[in-house]
mmCIF file of C-alpha atoms in Angstrom:
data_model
loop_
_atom_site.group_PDB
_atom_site.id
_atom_site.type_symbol
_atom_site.label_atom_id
_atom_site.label_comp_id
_atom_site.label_asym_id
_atom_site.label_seq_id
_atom_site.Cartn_x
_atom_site.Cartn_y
_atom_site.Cartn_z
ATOM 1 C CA UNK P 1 -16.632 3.488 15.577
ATOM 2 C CA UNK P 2 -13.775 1.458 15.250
ATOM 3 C CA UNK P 3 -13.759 -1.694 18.288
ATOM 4 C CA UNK P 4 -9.718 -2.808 18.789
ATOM 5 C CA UNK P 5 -8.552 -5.459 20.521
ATOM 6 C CA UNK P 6 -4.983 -5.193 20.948
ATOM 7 C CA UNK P 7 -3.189 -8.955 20.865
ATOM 8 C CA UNK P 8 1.524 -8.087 20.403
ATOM 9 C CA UNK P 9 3.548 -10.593 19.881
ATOM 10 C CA UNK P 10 7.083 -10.894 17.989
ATOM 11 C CA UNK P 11 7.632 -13.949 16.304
ATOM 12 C CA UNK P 12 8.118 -15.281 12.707
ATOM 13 C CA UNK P 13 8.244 -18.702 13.600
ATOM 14 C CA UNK P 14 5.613 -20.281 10.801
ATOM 15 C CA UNK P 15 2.924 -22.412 12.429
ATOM 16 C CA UNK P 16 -0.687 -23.671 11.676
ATOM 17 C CA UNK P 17 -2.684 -21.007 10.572
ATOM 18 C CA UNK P 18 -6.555 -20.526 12.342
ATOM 19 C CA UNK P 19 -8.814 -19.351 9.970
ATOM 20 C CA UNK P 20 -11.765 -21.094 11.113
ATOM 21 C CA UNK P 21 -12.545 -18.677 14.001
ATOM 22 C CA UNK P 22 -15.518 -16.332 13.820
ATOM 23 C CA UNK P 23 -14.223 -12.728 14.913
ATOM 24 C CA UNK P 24 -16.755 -10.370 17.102
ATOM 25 C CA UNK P 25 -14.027 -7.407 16.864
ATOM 26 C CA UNK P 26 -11.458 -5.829 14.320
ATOM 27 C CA UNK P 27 -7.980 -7.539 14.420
ATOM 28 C CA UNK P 28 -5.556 -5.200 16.094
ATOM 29 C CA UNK P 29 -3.895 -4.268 12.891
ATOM 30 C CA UNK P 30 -6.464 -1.984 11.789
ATOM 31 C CA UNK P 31 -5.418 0.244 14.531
ATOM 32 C CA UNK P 32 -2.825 1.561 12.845
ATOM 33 C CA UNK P 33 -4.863 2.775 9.925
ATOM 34 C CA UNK P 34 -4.775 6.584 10.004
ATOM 35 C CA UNK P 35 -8.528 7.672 11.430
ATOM 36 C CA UNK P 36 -8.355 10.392 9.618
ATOM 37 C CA UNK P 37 -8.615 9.462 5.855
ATOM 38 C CA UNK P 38 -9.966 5.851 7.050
ATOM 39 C CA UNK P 39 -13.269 4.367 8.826
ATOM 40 C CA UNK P 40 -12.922 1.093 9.189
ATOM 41 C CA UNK P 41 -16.055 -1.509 10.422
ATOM 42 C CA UNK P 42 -17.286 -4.736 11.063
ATOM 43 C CA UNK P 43 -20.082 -6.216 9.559
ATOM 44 C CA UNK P 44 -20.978 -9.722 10.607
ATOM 45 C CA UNK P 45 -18.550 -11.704 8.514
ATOM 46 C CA UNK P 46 -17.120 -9.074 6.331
ATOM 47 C CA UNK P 47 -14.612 -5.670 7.225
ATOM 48 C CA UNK P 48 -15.651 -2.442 5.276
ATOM 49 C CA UNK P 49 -12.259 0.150 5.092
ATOM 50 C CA UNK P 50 -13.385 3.132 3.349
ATOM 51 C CA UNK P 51 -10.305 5.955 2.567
ATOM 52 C CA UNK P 52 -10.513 8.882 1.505
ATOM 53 C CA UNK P 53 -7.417 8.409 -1.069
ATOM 54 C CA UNK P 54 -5.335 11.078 0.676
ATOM 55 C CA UNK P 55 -1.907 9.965 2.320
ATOM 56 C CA UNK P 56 -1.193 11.022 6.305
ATOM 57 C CA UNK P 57 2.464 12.227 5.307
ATOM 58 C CA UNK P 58 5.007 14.944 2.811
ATOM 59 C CA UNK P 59 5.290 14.252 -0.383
ATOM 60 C CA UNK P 60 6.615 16.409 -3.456
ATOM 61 C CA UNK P 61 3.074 15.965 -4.723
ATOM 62 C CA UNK P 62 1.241 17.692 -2.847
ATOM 63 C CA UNK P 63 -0.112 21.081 -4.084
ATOM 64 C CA UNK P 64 3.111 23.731 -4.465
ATOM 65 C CA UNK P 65 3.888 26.633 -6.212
ATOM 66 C CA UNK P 66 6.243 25.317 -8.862
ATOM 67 C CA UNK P 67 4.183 24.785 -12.667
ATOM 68 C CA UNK P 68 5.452 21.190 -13.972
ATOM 69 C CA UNK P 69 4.506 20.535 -17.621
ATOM 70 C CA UNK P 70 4.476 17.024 -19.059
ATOM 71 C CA UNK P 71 3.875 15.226 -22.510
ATOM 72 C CA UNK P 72 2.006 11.386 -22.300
ATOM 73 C CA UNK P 73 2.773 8.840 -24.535
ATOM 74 C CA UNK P 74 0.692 10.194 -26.738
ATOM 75 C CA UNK P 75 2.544 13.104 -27.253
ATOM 76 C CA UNK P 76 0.073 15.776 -25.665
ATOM 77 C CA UNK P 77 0.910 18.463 -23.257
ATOM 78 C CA UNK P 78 0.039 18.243 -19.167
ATOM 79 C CA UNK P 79 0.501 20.809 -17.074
ATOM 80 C CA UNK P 80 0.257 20.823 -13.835
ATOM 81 C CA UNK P 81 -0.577 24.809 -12.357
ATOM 82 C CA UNK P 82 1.388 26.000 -10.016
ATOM 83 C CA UNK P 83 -0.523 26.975 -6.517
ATOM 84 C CA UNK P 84 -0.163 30.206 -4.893
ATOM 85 C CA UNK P 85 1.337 28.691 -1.680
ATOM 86 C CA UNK P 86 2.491 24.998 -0.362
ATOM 87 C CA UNK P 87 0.436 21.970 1.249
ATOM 88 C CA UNK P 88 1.500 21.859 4.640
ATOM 89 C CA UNK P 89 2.664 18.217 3.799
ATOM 90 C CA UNK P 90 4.508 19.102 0.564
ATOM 91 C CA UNK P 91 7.941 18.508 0.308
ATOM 92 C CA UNK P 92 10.725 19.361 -1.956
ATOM 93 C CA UNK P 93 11.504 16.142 -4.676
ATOM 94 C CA UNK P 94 14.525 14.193 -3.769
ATOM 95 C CA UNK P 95 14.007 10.465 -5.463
ATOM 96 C CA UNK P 96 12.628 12.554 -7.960
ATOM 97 C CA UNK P 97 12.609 15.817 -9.613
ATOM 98 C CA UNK P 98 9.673 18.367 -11.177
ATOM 99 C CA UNK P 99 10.682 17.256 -14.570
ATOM 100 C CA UNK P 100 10.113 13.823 -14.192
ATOM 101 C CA UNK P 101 7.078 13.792 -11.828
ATOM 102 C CA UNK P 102 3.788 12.590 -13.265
ATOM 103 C CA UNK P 103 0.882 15.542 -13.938
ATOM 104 C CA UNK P 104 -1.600 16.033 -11.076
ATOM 105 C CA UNK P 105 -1.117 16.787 -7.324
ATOM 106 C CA UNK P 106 -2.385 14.867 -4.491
ATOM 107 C CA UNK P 107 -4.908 17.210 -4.038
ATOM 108 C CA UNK P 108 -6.420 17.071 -7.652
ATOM 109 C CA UNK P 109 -7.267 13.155 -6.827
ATOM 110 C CA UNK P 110 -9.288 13.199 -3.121
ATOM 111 C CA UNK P 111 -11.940 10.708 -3.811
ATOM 112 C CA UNK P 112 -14.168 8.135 -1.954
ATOM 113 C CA UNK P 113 -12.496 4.360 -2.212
ATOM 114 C CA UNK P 114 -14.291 1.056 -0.373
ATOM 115 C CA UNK P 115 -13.155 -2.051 -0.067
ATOM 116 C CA UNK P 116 -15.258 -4.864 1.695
ATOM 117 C CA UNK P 117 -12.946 -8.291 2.678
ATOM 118 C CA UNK P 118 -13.705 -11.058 4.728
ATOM 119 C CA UNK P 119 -13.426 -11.043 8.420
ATOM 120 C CA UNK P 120 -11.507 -14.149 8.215
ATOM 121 C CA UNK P 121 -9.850 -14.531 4.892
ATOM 122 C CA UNK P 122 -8.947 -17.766 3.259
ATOM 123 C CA UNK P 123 -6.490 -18.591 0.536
ATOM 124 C CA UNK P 124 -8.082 -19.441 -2.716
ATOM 125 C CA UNK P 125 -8.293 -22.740 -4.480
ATOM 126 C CA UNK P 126 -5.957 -21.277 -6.791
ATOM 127 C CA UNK P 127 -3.630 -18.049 -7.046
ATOM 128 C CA UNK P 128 -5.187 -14.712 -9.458
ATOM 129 C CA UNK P 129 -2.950 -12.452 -11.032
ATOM 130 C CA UNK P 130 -4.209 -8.541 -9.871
ATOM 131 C CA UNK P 131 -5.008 -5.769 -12.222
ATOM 132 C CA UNK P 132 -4.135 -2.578 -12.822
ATOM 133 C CA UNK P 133 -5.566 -0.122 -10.692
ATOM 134 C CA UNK P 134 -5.783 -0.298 -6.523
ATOM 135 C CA UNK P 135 -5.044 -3.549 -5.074
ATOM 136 C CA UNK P 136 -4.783 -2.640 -1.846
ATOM 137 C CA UNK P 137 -5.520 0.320 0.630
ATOM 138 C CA UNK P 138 -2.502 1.425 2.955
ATOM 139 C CA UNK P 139 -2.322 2.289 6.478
ATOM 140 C CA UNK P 140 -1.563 6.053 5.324
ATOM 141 C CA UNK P 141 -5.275 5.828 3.544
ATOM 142 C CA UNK P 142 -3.541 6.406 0.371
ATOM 143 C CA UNK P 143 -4.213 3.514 -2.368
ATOM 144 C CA UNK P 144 -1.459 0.131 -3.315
ATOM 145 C CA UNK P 145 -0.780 -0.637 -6.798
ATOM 146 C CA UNK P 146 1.358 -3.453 -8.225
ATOM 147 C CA UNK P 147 4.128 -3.435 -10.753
ATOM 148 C CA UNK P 148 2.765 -2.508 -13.914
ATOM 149 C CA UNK P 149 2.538 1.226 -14.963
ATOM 150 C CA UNK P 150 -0.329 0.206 -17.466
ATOM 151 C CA UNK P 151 -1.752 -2.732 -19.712
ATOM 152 C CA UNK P 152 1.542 -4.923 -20.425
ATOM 153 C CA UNK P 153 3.831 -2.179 -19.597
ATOM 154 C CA UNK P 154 6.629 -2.691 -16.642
ATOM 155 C CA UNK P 155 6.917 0.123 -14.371
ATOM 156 C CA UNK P 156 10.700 0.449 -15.146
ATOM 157 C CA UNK P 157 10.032 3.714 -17.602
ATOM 158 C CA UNK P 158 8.097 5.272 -14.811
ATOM 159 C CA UNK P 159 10.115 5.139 -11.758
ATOM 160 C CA UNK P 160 11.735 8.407 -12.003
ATOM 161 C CA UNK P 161 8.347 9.713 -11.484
ATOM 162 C CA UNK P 162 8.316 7.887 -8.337
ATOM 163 C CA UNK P 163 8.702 10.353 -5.188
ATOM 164 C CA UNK P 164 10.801 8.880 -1.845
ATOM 165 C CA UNK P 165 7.246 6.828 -0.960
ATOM 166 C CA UNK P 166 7.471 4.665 -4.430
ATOM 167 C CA UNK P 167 4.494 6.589 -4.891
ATOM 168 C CA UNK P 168 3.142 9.292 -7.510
ATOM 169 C CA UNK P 169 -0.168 10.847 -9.153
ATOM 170 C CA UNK P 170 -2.383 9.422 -11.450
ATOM 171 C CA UNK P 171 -4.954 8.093 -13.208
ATOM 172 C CA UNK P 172 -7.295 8.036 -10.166
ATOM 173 C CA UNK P 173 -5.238 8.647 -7.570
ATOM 174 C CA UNK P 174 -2.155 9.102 -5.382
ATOM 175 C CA UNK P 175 -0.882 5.513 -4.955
ATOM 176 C CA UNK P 176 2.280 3.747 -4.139
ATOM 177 C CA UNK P 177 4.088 0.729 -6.128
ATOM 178 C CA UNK P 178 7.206 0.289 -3.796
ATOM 179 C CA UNK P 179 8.137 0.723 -0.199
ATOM 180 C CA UNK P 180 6.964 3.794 1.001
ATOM 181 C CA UNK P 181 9.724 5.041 3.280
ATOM 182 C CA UNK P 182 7.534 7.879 5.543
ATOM 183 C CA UNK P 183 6.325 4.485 7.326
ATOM 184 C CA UNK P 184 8.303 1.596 6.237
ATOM 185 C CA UNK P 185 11.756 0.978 5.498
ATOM 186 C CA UNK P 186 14.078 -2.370 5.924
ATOM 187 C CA UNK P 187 11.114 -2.700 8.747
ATOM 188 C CA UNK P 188 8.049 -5.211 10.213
ATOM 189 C CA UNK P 189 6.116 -2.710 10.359
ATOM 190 C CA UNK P 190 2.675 -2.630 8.679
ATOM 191 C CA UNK P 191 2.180 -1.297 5.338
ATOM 192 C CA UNK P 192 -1.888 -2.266 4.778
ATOM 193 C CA UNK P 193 -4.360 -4.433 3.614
ATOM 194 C CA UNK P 194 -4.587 -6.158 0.264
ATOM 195 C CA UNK P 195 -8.297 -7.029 -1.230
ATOM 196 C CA UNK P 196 -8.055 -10.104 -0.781
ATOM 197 C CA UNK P 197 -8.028 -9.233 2.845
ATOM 198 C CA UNK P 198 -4.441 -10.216 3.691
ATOM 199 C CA UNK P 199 -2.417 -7.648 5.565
ATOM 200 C CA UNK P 200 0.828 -7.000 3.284
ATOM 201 C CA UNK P 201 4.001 -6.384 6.122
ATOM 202 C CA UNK P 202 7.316 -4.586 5.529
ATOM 203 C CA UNK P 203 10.524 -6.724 4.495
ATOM 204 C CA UNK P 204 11.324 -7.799 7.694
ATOM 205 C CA UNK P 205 9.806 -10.354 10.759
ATOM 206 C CA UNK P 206 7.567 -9.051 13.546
ATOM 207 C CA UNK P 207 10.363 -7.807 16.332
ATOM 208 C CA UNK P 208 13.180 -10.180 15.149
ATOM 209 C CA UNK P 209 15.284 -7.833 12.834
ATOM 210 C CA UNK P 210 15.389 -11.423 9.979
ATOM 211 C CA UNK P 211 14.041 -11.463 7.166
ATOM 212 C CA UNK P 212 11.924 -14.457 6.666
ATOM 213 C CA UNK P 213 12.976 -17.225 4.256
ATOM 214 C CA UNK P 214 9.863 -19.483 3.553
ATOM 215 C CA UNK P 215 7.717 -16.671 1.519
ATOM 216 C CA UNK P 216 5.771 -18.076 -1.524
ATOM 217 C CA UNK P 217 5.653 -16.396 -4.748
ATOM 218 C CA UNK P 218 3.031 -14.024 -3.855
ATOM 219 C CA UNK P 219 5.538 -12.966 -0.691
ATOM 220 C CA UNK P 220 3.755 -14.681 1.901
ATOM 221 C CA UNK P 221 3.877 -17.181 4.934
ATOM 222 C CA UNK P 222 2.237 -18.305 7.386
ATOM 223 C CA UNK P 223 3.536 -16.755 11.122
ATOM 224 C CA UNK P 224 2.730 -15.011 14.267
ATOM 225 C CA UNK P 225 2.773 -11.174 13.449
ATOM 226 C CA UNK P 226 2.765 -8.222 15.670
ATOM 227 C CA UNK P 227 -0.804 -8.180 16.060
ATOM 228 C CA UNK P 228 -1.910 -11.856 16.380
ATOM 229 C CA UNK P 229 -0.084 -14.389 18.385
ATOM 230 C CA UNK P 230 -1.713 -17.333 16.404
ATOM 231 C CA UNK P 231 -0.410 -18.300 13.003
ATOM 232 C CA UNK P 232 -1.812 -16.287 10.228
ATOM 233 C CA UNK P 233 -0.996 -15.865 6.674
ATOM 234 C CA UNK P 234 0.278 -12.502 5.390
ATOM 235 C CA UNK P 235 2.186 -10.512 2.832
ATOM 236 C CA UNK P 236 5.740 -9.418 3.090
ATOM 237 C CA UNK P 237 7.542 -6.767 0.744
ATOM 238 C CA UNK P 238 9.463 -9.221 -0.921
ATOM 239 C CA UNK P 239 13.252 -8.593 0.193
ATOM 240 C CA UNK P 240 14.361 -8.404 -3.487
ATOM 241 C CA UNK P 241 16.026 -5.595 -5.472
ATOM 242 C CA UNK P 242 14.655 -4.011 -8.260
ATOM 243 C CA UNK P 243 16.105 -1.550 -10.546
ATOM 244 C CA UNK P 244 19.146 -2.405 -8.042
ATOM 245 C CA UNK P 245 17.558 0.332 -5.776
ATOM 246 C CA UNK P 246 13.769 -0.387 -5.053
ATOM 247 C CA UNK P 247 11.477 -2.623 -3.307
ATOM 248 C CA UNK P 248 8.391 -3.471 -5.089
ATOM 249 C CA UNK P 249 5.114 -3.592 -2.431
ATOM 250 C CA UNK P 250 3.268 -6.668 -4.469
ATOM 251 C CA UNK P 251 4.332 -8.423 -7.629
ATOM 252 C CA UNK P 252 2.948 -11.602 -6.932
ATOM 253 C CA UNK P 253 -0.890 -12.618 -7.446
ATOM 254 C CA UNK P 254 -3.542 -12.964 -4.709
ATOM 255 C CA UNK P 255 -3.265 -15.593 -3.108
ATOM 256 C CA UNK P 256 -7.176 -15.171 -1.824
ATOM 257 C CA UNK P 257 -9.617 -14.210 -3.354
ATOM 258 C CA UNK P 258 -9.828 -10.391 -4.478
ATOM 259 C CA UNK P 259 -12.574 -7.527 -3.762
ATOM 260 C CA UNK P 260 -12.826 -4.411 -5.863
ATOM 261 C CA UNK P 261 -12.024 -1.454 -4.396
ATOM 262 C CA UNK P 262 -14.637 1.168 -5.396
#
């Protein structure tokens, strides 16, 4: 059962951050969280979010009836079987197309993902850079990756794989690298939770239409958001091109410190 207290306010003024308050209920963020591919708790000082790896809106990878066929670096063959009818949330490629989309459909990845964070996060004594893999879990349920496509390898050659979500398929899951548009674009609204238990933000402040100007390296400040009216630090999508077209969701390091996401 998920226990909300709901605190709005719009404001991006930076201010001093309280982080030594103990918590007896889930911030209001977490409301937002779809509660149908997430369950979400408190437990004394920590905050469990388990997904179910499955994203709440359309996407060209979802299971369809068109047969896509791709070779890896290695040079072998993937194919990708074509279903007999279309996911309800499938949608026809535009960012992309079916010969550049990675191998595997949504459906092929539905898994079991937790992540445990404190109730009250802290920054670190010092930044850590993140991994490859999930480094976050977004409101859609659906995992956050950063900007590598693999060890030491810049996601540049891959974004044409990318559907309109800065998302695609693969190795574990469906996951998203830049702004996912089916619930954020040029917007303040939330985008999810990063494991070092940080809530990463669209581009833009909470209600004021600016973008802020004081973010660190990691993209974040210290402000009001839309769900707490004192000063908290938080993630933004850094307001920067890249590729001249995209926004990348996190290329900075934690600026806590980070949980694994099973």
């Amino acid at each position: 059962m998920i226990i909300l207290v709901t605190v709005i306010v719009y404001s991006c003024n930076a201010g001093k951050a309280n982080s030594s308050e103990k918590i007896t209920k889930l911030p209001a963020a977490f409301e937002v969280f779809d509660k149908d591919n997430t369950t979400i708790m408190l437990d004394g000082d920590e905050i469990i979010i388990e997904s179910n790896g499955l994203p709440n809106h359309g996407s060209p990878y979802w299971s369809n009836t068109t047969k896509r066929v791709a070779t890896d670096p290695r040079g072998r063959v993937l194919v990708t079987e074509a279903a007999k009818v279309n996911h309800p949330l499938f949608v026809n490629p535009t960012h992309t197309s079916f010969g550049q989309m990675a191998p595997g459909n949504i459906d092929d990845f539905n898994g079991a993902y937790t992540l445990m964070v404190p109730a009250v996060p802290k920054k670190a004594s010092s930044p850590s850079s993140t991994g490859l893999g999930p480094i976050g879990i977004a409101v859609s349920g659906s995992m956050i990756y950063n900007d590598k496509e693999g060890p030491n390898i810049p996601l540049d050659d891959a974004a044409p794989s990318l559907d309109f979500n800065g998302a695609h398929t693969g190795p574990q899951s469906y996951h998203y690298h830049l702004e996912p548009l089916a619930f954020s674009d040029d917007d303040d609204n939330l985008i999810g939770i990063i494991s070092d238990g940080f809530f990463l933000y669209g581009r833009k402040c909470a209600g004021t239409g600016t973008y802020p100007t004081d973010l660190d390296y990691s993209g974040g400040h210290v402000s009001a958001t839309k769900y707490n009216t004192t000063a908290v630090y938080h993630y933004h999508i850094q307001n920067e091109l890249y590729l001249n077209r995209y926004y990348i969701l996190f290329p900075g390091n934690y600026q806590g410190s980070p949980n694994a996401i099973h």
